[in-house]
Coordinates of C-alpha atoms and ligand atoms in Angstrom, one line a residue:
M1131 CA 0.0 0.0 0.0
D1132 CA 1.4 3.4 -0.8
L1133 CA 1.6 6.2 1.8
I1134 CA -1.4 8.1 0.5
E1135 CA -3.5 5.0 0.7
K1136 CA -2.2 4.2 4.2
S1137 CA -3.0 7.8 5.3
K1138 CA -6.6 7.4 4.0
K1139 CA -7.0 4.0 5.6
Y1140 CA -5.5 4.5 9.1
L1141 CA -5.6 8.2 10.0
W1142 CA -8.1 10.6 11.5
L1143 CA -6.8 14.1 11.2
P1144 CA -7.4 17.0 13.6
F1145 CA -10.0 19.6 12.7
T1146 CA -10.4 17.9 9.4
Q1147 CA -13.5 16.6 7.5
M1148 CA -11.9 13.4 6.3
K1149 CA -14.0 13.5 3.2
D1150 CA -12.0 16.7 2.2
Y1151 CA -8.7 14.9 3.0
D1152 CA -9.6 11.9 0.9
E1153 CA -10.3 14.2 -2.0
N1154 CA -7.1 16.2 -1.5
P1155 CA -4.5 14.2 0.4
L1156 CA -1.1 15.6 1.1
I1157 CA 1.9 14.1 2.9
I1158 CA 4.9 16.3 3.9
E1159 CA 8.3 14.7 3.8
S1160 CA 10.7 17.5 4.7
G1161 CA 11.2 21.2 5.2
K1162 CA 13.9 23.7 4.9
G1163 CA 13.7 27.4 5.7
I1164 CA 10.2 28.7 5.0
K1165 CA 9.3 25.9 2.6
V1166 CA 8.1 22.3 3.0
K1167 CA 8.3 19.5 0.5
D1168 CA 5.8 16.7 -0.1
I1169 CA 6.5 13.0 -0.9
D1170 CA 6.4 13.8 -4.6
G1171 CA 9.1 16.4 -4.2
K1172 CA 6.7 19.4 -4.8
E1173 CA 7.6 22.4 -2.7
Y1174 CA 5.3 24.8 -0.9
Y1175 CA 5.7 28.1 1.0
D1176 CA 4.7 27.5 4.6
A1177 CA 2.5 30.6 4.5
F1178 CA 0.7 29.7 7.8
S1179 CA 3.8 28.6 9.7
S1180 CA 2.5 25.0 9.9
V1181 CA -0.6 26.4 11.7
W1182 CA 0.9 29.5 13.4
L1183 CA 3.9 27.9 15.0
N1184 CA 7.0 28.3 12.9
V1185 CA 9.4 31.2 13.6
H1186 CA 12.9 30.8 12.1
G1187 CA 12.0 28.4 9.3
H1188 CA 12.4 24.6 9.3
R1189 CA 15.6 22.9 10.1
K1190 CA 17.1 25.9 11.7
K1191 CA 20.6 24.8 12.7
E1192 CA 20.7 26.3 16.2
L1193 CA 17.4 24.7 17.1
D1194 CA 18.3 21.3 15.6
D1195 CA 21.6 21.4 17.6
A1196 CA 19.9 22.3 20.8
I1197 CA 17.7 19.2 20.6
R1198 CA 20.6 17.0 19.7
E1199 CA 22.7 18.3 22.6
Q1200 CA 19.9 17.8 25.1
L1201 CA 19.3 14.3 23.7
D1202 CA 22.8 13.3 24.8
K1203 CA 21.8 14.1 28.4
I1204 CA 18.2 13.0 28.8
A1205 CA 15.0 13.2 26.7
H1206 CA 12.5 13.4 29.6
S1207 CA 12.0 13.3 33.3
T1208 CA 9.0 14.4 35.2
L1209 CA 8.1 17.8 36.6
L1210 CA 5.8 16.4 39.3
G1211 CA 7.5 17.3 42.5
M1212 CA 10.9 17.9 40.9
T1213 CA 12.3 19.8 38.0
N1214 CA 15.0 19.6 35.3
I1215 CA 17.7 22.0 34.0
P1216 CA 16.2 23.4 30.8
A1217 CA 12.7 23.8 32.3
T1218 CA 14.2 25.8 35.2
E1219 CA 16.4 28.0 33.0
L1220 CA 13.6 28.6 30.5
A1221 CA 11.2 29.7 33.3
E1222 CA 13.7 32.4 34.3
N1223 CA 14.0 33.5 30.7
L1224 CA 10.3 33.5 30.1
V1225 CA 9.6 35.7 33.2
G1226 CA 12.3 38.0 31.9
I1227 CA 10.4 38.7 28.7
A1228 CA 6.9 38.8 30.1
P1229 CA 4.8 41.8 31.3
H1230 CA 6.0 42.9 34.7
S1231 CA 2.9 41.6 36.5
L1232 CA 3.8 38.0 35.6
S1233 CA 6.4 36.2 37.7
R1234 CA 5.6 32.4 37.6
V1235 CA 5.5 29.8 34.8
F1236 CA 3.4 26.7 34.8
Y1237 CA 4.2 24.3 31.9
S1238 CA 1.9 22.2 29.7
D1239 CA 1.9 20.8 26.2
S1240 CA -0.6 22.8 24.2
G1241 CA -2.3 26.1 24.0
A1242 CA -5.7 24.6 25.0
E1243 CA -4.1 23.1 28.1
A1244 CA -2.5 26.4 29.0
M1245 CA -5.9 28.1 28.8
E1246 CA -7.6 25.3 30.7
I1247 CA -5.0 25.7 33.4
A1248 CA -5.4 29.4 33.6
V1249 CA -9.2 28.9 34.0
K1250 CA -8.7 26.4 36.8
M1251 CA -6.1 28.6 38.5
A1252 CA -8.5 31.6 38.4
Y1253 CA -11.4 29.5 39.7
Q1254 CA -9.3 27.9 42.5
Y1255 CA -7.7 31.2 43.4
W1256 CA -11.0 32.6 44.6
Q1257 CA -11.9 29.3 46.3
N1258 CA -8.5 29.4 48.1
I1259 CA -9.0 32.9 49.5
G1260 CA -12.5 32.3 50.6
K1261 CA -14.5 34.2 47.9
T1262 CA -16.3 31.1 47.0
N1263 CA -19.1 32.8 45.0
K1264 CA -16.7 33.7 42.2
Q1265 CA -17.2 30.7 40.0
K1266 CA -18.1 31.9 36.5
F1267 CA -16.2 33.2 33.6
I1268 CA -16.9 35.9 31.1
S1269 CA -15.5 35.5 27.6
I1270 CA -15.6 37.3 24.2
K1271 CA -18.0 36.2 21.5
N1272 CA -16.3 34.6 18.5
G1273 CA -13.3 33.8 20.7
Y1274 CA -11.1 30.7 20.4
H1275 CA -9.0 29.2 23.1
G1276 CA -8.4 25.6 22.0
D1277 CA -10.3 22.3 21.9
T1278 CA -10.5 20.7 25.3
I1279 CA -13.8 21.1 27.1
G1280 CA -12.7 23.9 29.5
A1281 CA -11.1 25.8 26.7
V1282 CA -14.2 25.3 24.5
S1283 CA -16.5 26.5 27.4
V1284 CA -14.8 29.9 27.3
G1285 CA -14.6 29.8 23.5
S1286 CA -17.5 30.9 21.3
I1287 CA -17.3 29.9 17.7
D1288 CA -20.6 28.3 16.9
I1289 CA -19.6 26.0 14.1
F1290 CA -16.8 24.5 16.2
H1291 CA -18.4 24.6 19.6
K1292 CA -22.2 24.4 19.4
V1293 CA -22.5 20.7 19.2
Y1294 CA -20.7 20.4 22.6
G1295 CA -23.2 22.8 24.3
P1296 CA -24.5 20.4 26.9
L1297 CA -21.0 19.4 27.9
M1298 CA -19.7 22.9 28.5
F1299 CA -19.8 24.9 31.7
K1300 CA -22.0 28.0 31.4
G1301 CA -20.7 31.5 31.6
F1302 CA -21.2 35.0 30.3
K1303 CA -20.3 36.1 26.7
T1304 CA -19.7 39.7 25.7
S1305 CA -19.6 41.2 22.3
V1306 CA -16.5 41.5 20.1
P1307 CA -15.6 44.9 18.6
N1308 CA -15.6 43.9 14.9
V1309 CA -14.8 47.2 13.1
Y1310 CA -15.4 45.9 9.6
R1311 CA -18.9 44.9 10.5
Y1312 CA -19.7 48.0 12.5
P1313 CA -21.6 50.9 11.0
A1314 CA -19.4 53.3 9.0
E1315 CA -16.4 51.2 10.3
N1316 CA -16.0 53.7 13.2
P1317 CA -13.4 52.1 15.4
K1318 CA -13.9 54.4 18.4
K1319 CA -17.6 54.0 18.6
C1320 CA -17.2 50.2 18.0
R1321 CA -14.8 50.0 20.9
D1322 CA -16.8 52.1 23.3
E1323 CA -20.0 50.2 22.6
A1324 CA -18.2 46.9 23.2
L1325 CA -16.7 48.2 26.5
E1326 CA -20.1 49.5 27.6
T1327 CA -21.7 46.0 27.0
L1328 CA -18.9 44.4 29.0
E1329 CA -19.3 46.9 31.8
S1330 CA -23.1 46.3 32.0
I1331 CA -22.5 42.6 32.5
L1332 CA -19.7 43.1 35.0
K1333 CA -21.7 45.7 37.0
D1334 CA -24.5 43.1 37.5
H1335 CA -22.5 40.0 37.9
H1336 CA -19.0 40.7 39.1
E1337 CA -19.6 39.0 42.4
E1338 CA -20.0 35.7 40.7
I1339 CA -17.3 36.2 38.1
A1340 CA -13.9 34.7 38.7
G1341 CA -12.2 35.7 35.5
L1342 CA -12.4 37.1 32.0
T1343 CA -10.8 35.3 29.0
I1344 CA -9.7 37.2 25.9
E1345 CA -7.4 36.7 23.0
S1346 CA -4.7 39.4 22.9
M1347 CA -5.4 42.2 20.3
V1348 CA -6.5 39.8 17.6
Q1349 CA -9.1 37.1 17.5
G1350 CA -7.3 34.4 15.5
A1351 CA -9.4 31.5 14.6
G1352 CA -12.5 33.7 14.7
G1353 CA -11.3 35.4 11.5
M1354 CA -8.3 37.6 12.4
I1355 CA -10.4 40.2 14.0
V1356 CA -8.0 43.0 15.0
M1357 CA -9.4 44.8 18.1
P1358 CA -9.6 48.6 17.9
E1359 CA -7.1 50.7 19.7
G1360 CA -7.9 51.1 23.4
Y1361 CA -10.1 48.1 23.6
L1362 CA -7.7 45.7 25.4
S1363 CA -6.6 48.3 27.8
G1364 CA -10.2 49.3 28.4
V1365 CA -11.0 45.6 29.3
R1366 CA -8.0 45.7 31.7
E1367 CA -9.4 48.7 33.4
L1368 CA -12.8 47.1 33.8
C1369 CA -11.4 43.9 35.2
T1370 CA -9.5 45.9 37.8
K1371 CA -12.5 48.0 38.6
Y1372 CA -14.8 44.9 39.1
N1373 CA -12.2 42.6 40.7
V1374 CA -12.2 40.0 38.0
L1375 CA -9.0 38.2 36.9
M1376 CA -7.9 39.0 33.4
I1377 CA -6.8 35.9 31.5
I1378 CA -5.0 36.8 28.3
D1379 CA -4.6 34.2 25.6
E1380 CA -1.3 34.9 23.7
V1381 CA -1.1 31.4 22.2
A1382 CA -1.3 32.7 18.7
T1383 CA -0.1 36.3 19.2
G1384 CA 2.9 35.6 21.5
F1385 CA 6.5 35.4 20.6
G1386 CA 6.8 38.2 18.2
R1387 CA 3.9 37.4 15.9
T1388 CA 2.3 40.8 16.0
G1389 CA 5.5 42.9 16.2
K1390 CA 5.9 42.9 20.0
M1391 CA 7.1 39.9 22.1
F1392 CA 3.5 39.7 23.4
A1393 CA 0.6 41.5 21.8
C1394 CA -0.7 42.9 25.1
E1395 CA 2.5 45.2 25.0
H1396 CA 0.8 47.2 22.2
E1397 CA -1.4 48.6 24.9
E1398 CA 0.9 48.1 27.9
V1399 CA -1.6 45.7 29.5
E1400 CA -0.6 43.7 32.5
P1401 CA -2.7 40.5 32.8
D1402 CA -3.3 38.4 35.9
L1403 CA -2.8 35.2 34.0
M1404 CA -1.5 34.6 30.5
A1405 CA -1.3 31.6 28.2
A1406 CA 1.3 31.1 25.5
G1407 CA 2.4 28.3 23.3
K1408 CA 2.7 28.0 19.5
G1409 CA 5.9 30.0 18.8
I1410 CA 7.5 29.2 22.1
T1411 CA 9.7 26.4 20.7
G1412 CA 10.1 28.1 17.3
G1413 CA 7.5 25.6 16.0
Y1414 CA 9.5 22.5 17.0
L1415 CA 8.0 20.7 20.0
P1416 CA 4.8 20.9 22.1
I1417 CA 5.5 23.2 25.0
A1418 CA 3.0 25.7 26.3
I1419 CA 2.9 27.9 29.4
T1420 CA 0.5 29.6 31.8
Y1421 CA 2.0 32.7 33.4
T1422 CA 0.6 34.0 36.7
T1423 CA 1.2 36.8 39.2
E1424 CA 2.9 36.2 42.5
K1425 CA -0.4 37.1 44.2
I1426 CA -2.2 34.2 42.6
Y1427 CA 0.7 31.9 43.2
E1428 CA 0.7 32.7 46.9
A1429 CA -3.0 31.9 47.3
F1430 CA -2.0 28.2 46.5
Y1431 CA 1.1 28.2 48.8
D1432 CA 0.3 26.6 52.1
D1433 CA 0.6 23.4 54.2
Y1434 CA -0.3 20.4 52.0
T1435 CA -3.1 19.4 54.5
N1436 CA -5.0 22.6 53.7
L1437 CA -5.5 21.3 50.2
K1438 CA -4.8 24.4 48.3
T1439 CA -2.5 22.7 45.8
L1440 CA -3.2 23.0 42.1
F1441 CA -4.0 19.4 41.3
H1442 CA -3.2 19.6 37.6
G1443 CA -0.3 18.2 35.5
H1444 CA 0.5 16.2 32.4
S1445 CA 2.8 13.3 31.7
Y1446 CA 5.2 15.3 29.5
T1447 CA 5.0 18.6 31.4
G1448 CA 8.3 20.5 31.3
N1449 CA 9.8 18.1 28.7
Q1450 CA 13.6 18.7 28.4
L1451 CA 13.9 18.5 24.7
G1452 CA 11.1 21.0 24.3
C1453 CA 12.5 23.3 26.9
A1454 CA 16.0 23.1 25.4
V1455 CA 14.7 24.1 22.0
A1456 CA 12.6 26.9 23.5
L1457 CA 15.8 28.3 25.2
A1458 CA 17.6 28.2 21.8
N1459 CA 14.6 29.9 20.2
L1460 CA 14.7 32.7 22.7
D1461 CA 18.4 33.1 22.1
L1462 CA 17.7 33.5 18.4
F1463 CA 15.0 36.1 19.1
K1464 CA 17.7 38.2 20.6
K1465 CA 20.5 37.4 18.2
D1466 CA 18.3 37.9 15.0
Q1467 CA 16.3 40.8 16.5
I1468 CA 13.1 39.0 15.4
V1469 CA 10.7 41.3 17.1
Q1470 CA 12.2 44.5 15.7
Q1471 CA 12.4 42.9 12.3
I1472 CA 8.7 42.1 12.3
A1473 CA 7.8 45.7 13.1
Q1474 CA 9.7 46.7 10.0
K1475 CA 8.8 43.9 7.6
S1476 CA 5.1 44.2 8.5
E1477 CA 5.1 47.8 7.0
Y1478 CA 6.3 46.3 3.8
L1479 CA 3.7 43.6 4.0
N1480 CA 1.1 46.3 4.5
E1481 CA 2.2 47.8 1.2
L1482 CA 1.8 44.5 -0.6
F1483 CA -1.7 44.2 0.7
K1484 CA -2.8 47.4 -1.0
D1485 CA -2.5 45.6 -4.3
L1486 CA -4.7 42.7 -3.0
A1487 CA -7.3 45.0 -1.5
D1488 CA -8.4 46.1 -5.0
L1489 CA -9.5 42.6 -6.0
P1490 CA -13.3 42.5 -6.5
H1491 CA -14.1 40.0 -3.7
V1492 CA -11.6 41.1 -1.1
G1493 CA -13.8 42.8 1.5
D1494 CA -11.3 43.5 4.2
I1495 CA -7.6 42.9 5.0
R1496 CA -6.7 42.8 8.7
Q1497 CA -3.1 42.8 9.9
L1498 CA -1.2 43.1 13.1
G1499 CA 2.5 42.3 12.4
F1500 CA 2.7 38.9 10.7
M1501 CA -0.8 38.0 11.8
C1502 CA -3.1 38.6 8.8
G1503 CA -6.5 37.7 7.4
I1504 CA -8.0 38.5 4.1
E1505 CA -11.8 38.4 4.3
L1506 CA -13.6 37.3 1.0
V1507 CA -17.1 38.6 0.4
Y1508 CA -19.5 38.1 -2.4
D1509 CA -20.5 41.8 -2.6
K1510 CA -17.9 44.3 -1.6
Q1511 CA -20.4 47.2 -1.3
T1512 CA -22.9 45.5 0.9
K1513 CA -20.2 43.2 2.5
S1514 CA -22.6 40.3 2.0
P1515 CA -20.7 37.0 2.3
F1516 CA -20.5 34.1 -0.1
P1517 CA -23.1 31.4 0.7
F1518 CA -21.8 28.9 3.3
E1519 CA -21.7 26.0 0.7
S1520 CA -19.5 28.0 -1.6
R1521 CA -16.4 27.5 0.7
V1522 CA -14.6 30.2 -1.3
A1523 CA -11.6 30.5 1.1
Y1524 CA -11.1 26.8 1.3
K1525 CA -11.2 26.4 -2.5
S1526 CA -8.8 29.3 -2.7
S1527 CA -6.4 27.6 -0.4
L1528 CA -6.6 24.4 -2.6
K1529 CA -5.6 26.6 -5.6
M1530 CA -2.7 28.1 -3.5
R1531 CA -1.6 24.5 -2.8
E1532 CA -1.6 23.9 -6.5
L1533 CA 0.5 27.0 -7.0
G1534 CA 3.0 26.0 -4.3
L1535 CA 1.8 27.6 -1.1
L1536 CA 0.1 26.2 2.0
T1537 CA -2.4 27.9 4.3
R1538 CA -5.7 27.1 6.0
P1539 CA -8.6 29.5 6.1
T1540 CA -10.9 30.2 8.9
G1541 CA -14.4 30.6 7.5
D1542 CA -14.2 33.1 4.6
V1543 CA -10.9 34.5 5.8
V1544 CA -7.7 33.5 4.1
V1545 CA -5.1 33.3 6.8
F1546 CA -1.6 34.7 6.1
M1547 CA 0.8 33.9 9.0
P1548 CA 4.2 33.4 7.5
P1549 CA 7.2 32.3 9.5
L1550 CA 8.7 35.4 11.2
A1551 CA 12.0 34.8 9.4
S1552 CA 10.4 35.3 6.0
T1553 CA 12.2 38.0 4.0
K1554 CA 10.7 40.8 1.9
E1555 CA 11.3 38.7 -1.2
D1556 CA 9.5 35.7 0.4
L1557 CA 6.6 37.9 1.4
K1558 CA 6.3 39.3 -2.1
A1559 CA 6.4 35.8 -3.7
M1560 CA 3.8 34.5 -1.3
I1561 CA 1.4 37.4 -1.7
E1562 CA 1.6 36.9 -5.5
I1563 CA 0.4 33.3 -5.2
I1564 CA -2.3 34.3 -2.8
K1565 CA -3.5 37.0 -5.1
E1566 CA -3.6 34.8 -8.1
A1567 CA -5.6 32.1 -6.3
I1568 CA -8.1 34.5 -4.7
K1569 CA -8.6 36.3 -8.0
C1570 CA -9.3 33.1 -10.0
V1571 CA -11.4 31.2 -7.4
S1572 CA -13.5 34.1 -6.1
A1573 CA -14.4 35.1 -9.7
E1574 CA -15.4 31.6 -10.5
E1575 CA -17.5 31.2 -7.3
A1576 CA -19.3 34.5 -7.9
L1577 CA -20.1 33.7 -11.4
Q1578 CA -21.7 30.4 -10.4
I1579 CA -23.9 32.3 -7.8
D1580 CA -24.8 34.9 -10.4
R1581 CA -25.9 32.2 -12.8
K1582 CA -28.0 30.5 -10.2
N1583 CA -29.6 33.8 -9.2
S1584 CA -30.5 34.6 -12.8
Q1585 CA -32.0 31.2 -13.3
V1586 CA -34.2 31.7 -10.2
A1587 CA -35.2 35.2 -11.5
R1588 CA -36.3 33.7 -14.8
Ligands
PLP2714 C1 -4.1 27.7 18.6 C2 -4.7 28.4 19.7 C3 -5.0 27.8 20.9 C4 -4.9 26.4 21.1 O1 -3.6 25.9 21.1 P1 -3.2 24.4 20.8 O2 -1.8 24.3 21.0 O3 -3.7 24.1 19.4 O4 -4.0 23.6 21.8 C5 -5.5 28.6 21.9 N1 -5.7 29.9 21.8 C6 -5.4 30.5 20.6 C7 -5.7 32.0 20.5 C8 -4.9 29.8 19.5 O5 -4.7 30.4 18.4

């Protein structure tokens, strides 16, 4: 049996309708720099950083070496009740780059776990200090925090989450400031209205609310919704005012992605808890973290018999190979000035987008650093979307694949999240492919809809 047949016979892929996979299978064999190669030798730009992870490109020598070096010592030992060298060194480094409020690091293996842990910490914090009524969470509509049940409970994307409704714990949801869909695209009004909605919920319910969860500056999976200026800092003020812990999700935005080490730095926001993952190992191995303040940490610190311990952990927590490569990743951030570079290169990228924005079915292009989304609409004037069945962004991504570029859309939004190491030439080449694919597929889809409509009219 060849590999493609085996993949169809034995695998069940994450977040994938397997019927789609069966129609368009793909097996990656290797990668180098910002390209990956499939088993037939065809090369593709990794324009979504292998789902938002990759930083320095594939097979980066310093990262490869760090893993090999660690492997000569030990691959894994537990973090339950003891620690290891790279996990300890990495924790110090991570606290060094975090917002000042955050002083402790709790490890896990994925962004969803990191959020799940943040939620449990926030909940138990109030239990431990005797404010036992504070049990609920408030989260932002259209938010995404990962796929475990706790993370799904504070998430709010109907097509992913609705089916699990009865399994989820209940909480409050507040509106998201989506400027593109707001009348006259007025960012200030859009922001103020969202903050007012949030405040009205907090005013009535803060005594039962433990924490607020929010993606930092950009809703990723929800369609690359960039929050208007002053929103995140406004949310911080309200959390402080109503004594609710602010849990920031930097899983997608952290580690330079938006032009700051963490996106909350854009608004000098200091969270109470913060989850990060994805770019932390340069896209190499599954490490994620939950940061907390000393105040939260201290609420768990007591004699064992008082049972204030955080009873949470995973088999591979603090894995040495992962922590070693994360350390090397942070060294490269310094050495290659990754964050400063993104700030610069994203201006160039913004220029490239101007060309794309003129396409007839490109409704909106949203960008913060190297975190970008291109929203396709059927009618640019009315902003009316393509019908759900049309899957215009998905079909565009298949066309991009044909043209030698990989990405994965979220709804009707084409995602562009290239590795941070991408050069200006790389960006230009990638945007050209994306433009070509969008142009061709969106025109074809629109034509089919127009034909159907005119038949109905007749
Ligand atoms: C990807 C993502 C997660 C989940 O991370 P996993 O490592 O896939 O579990 C959580 N939050 C945000 C904002 C993400 O983009």
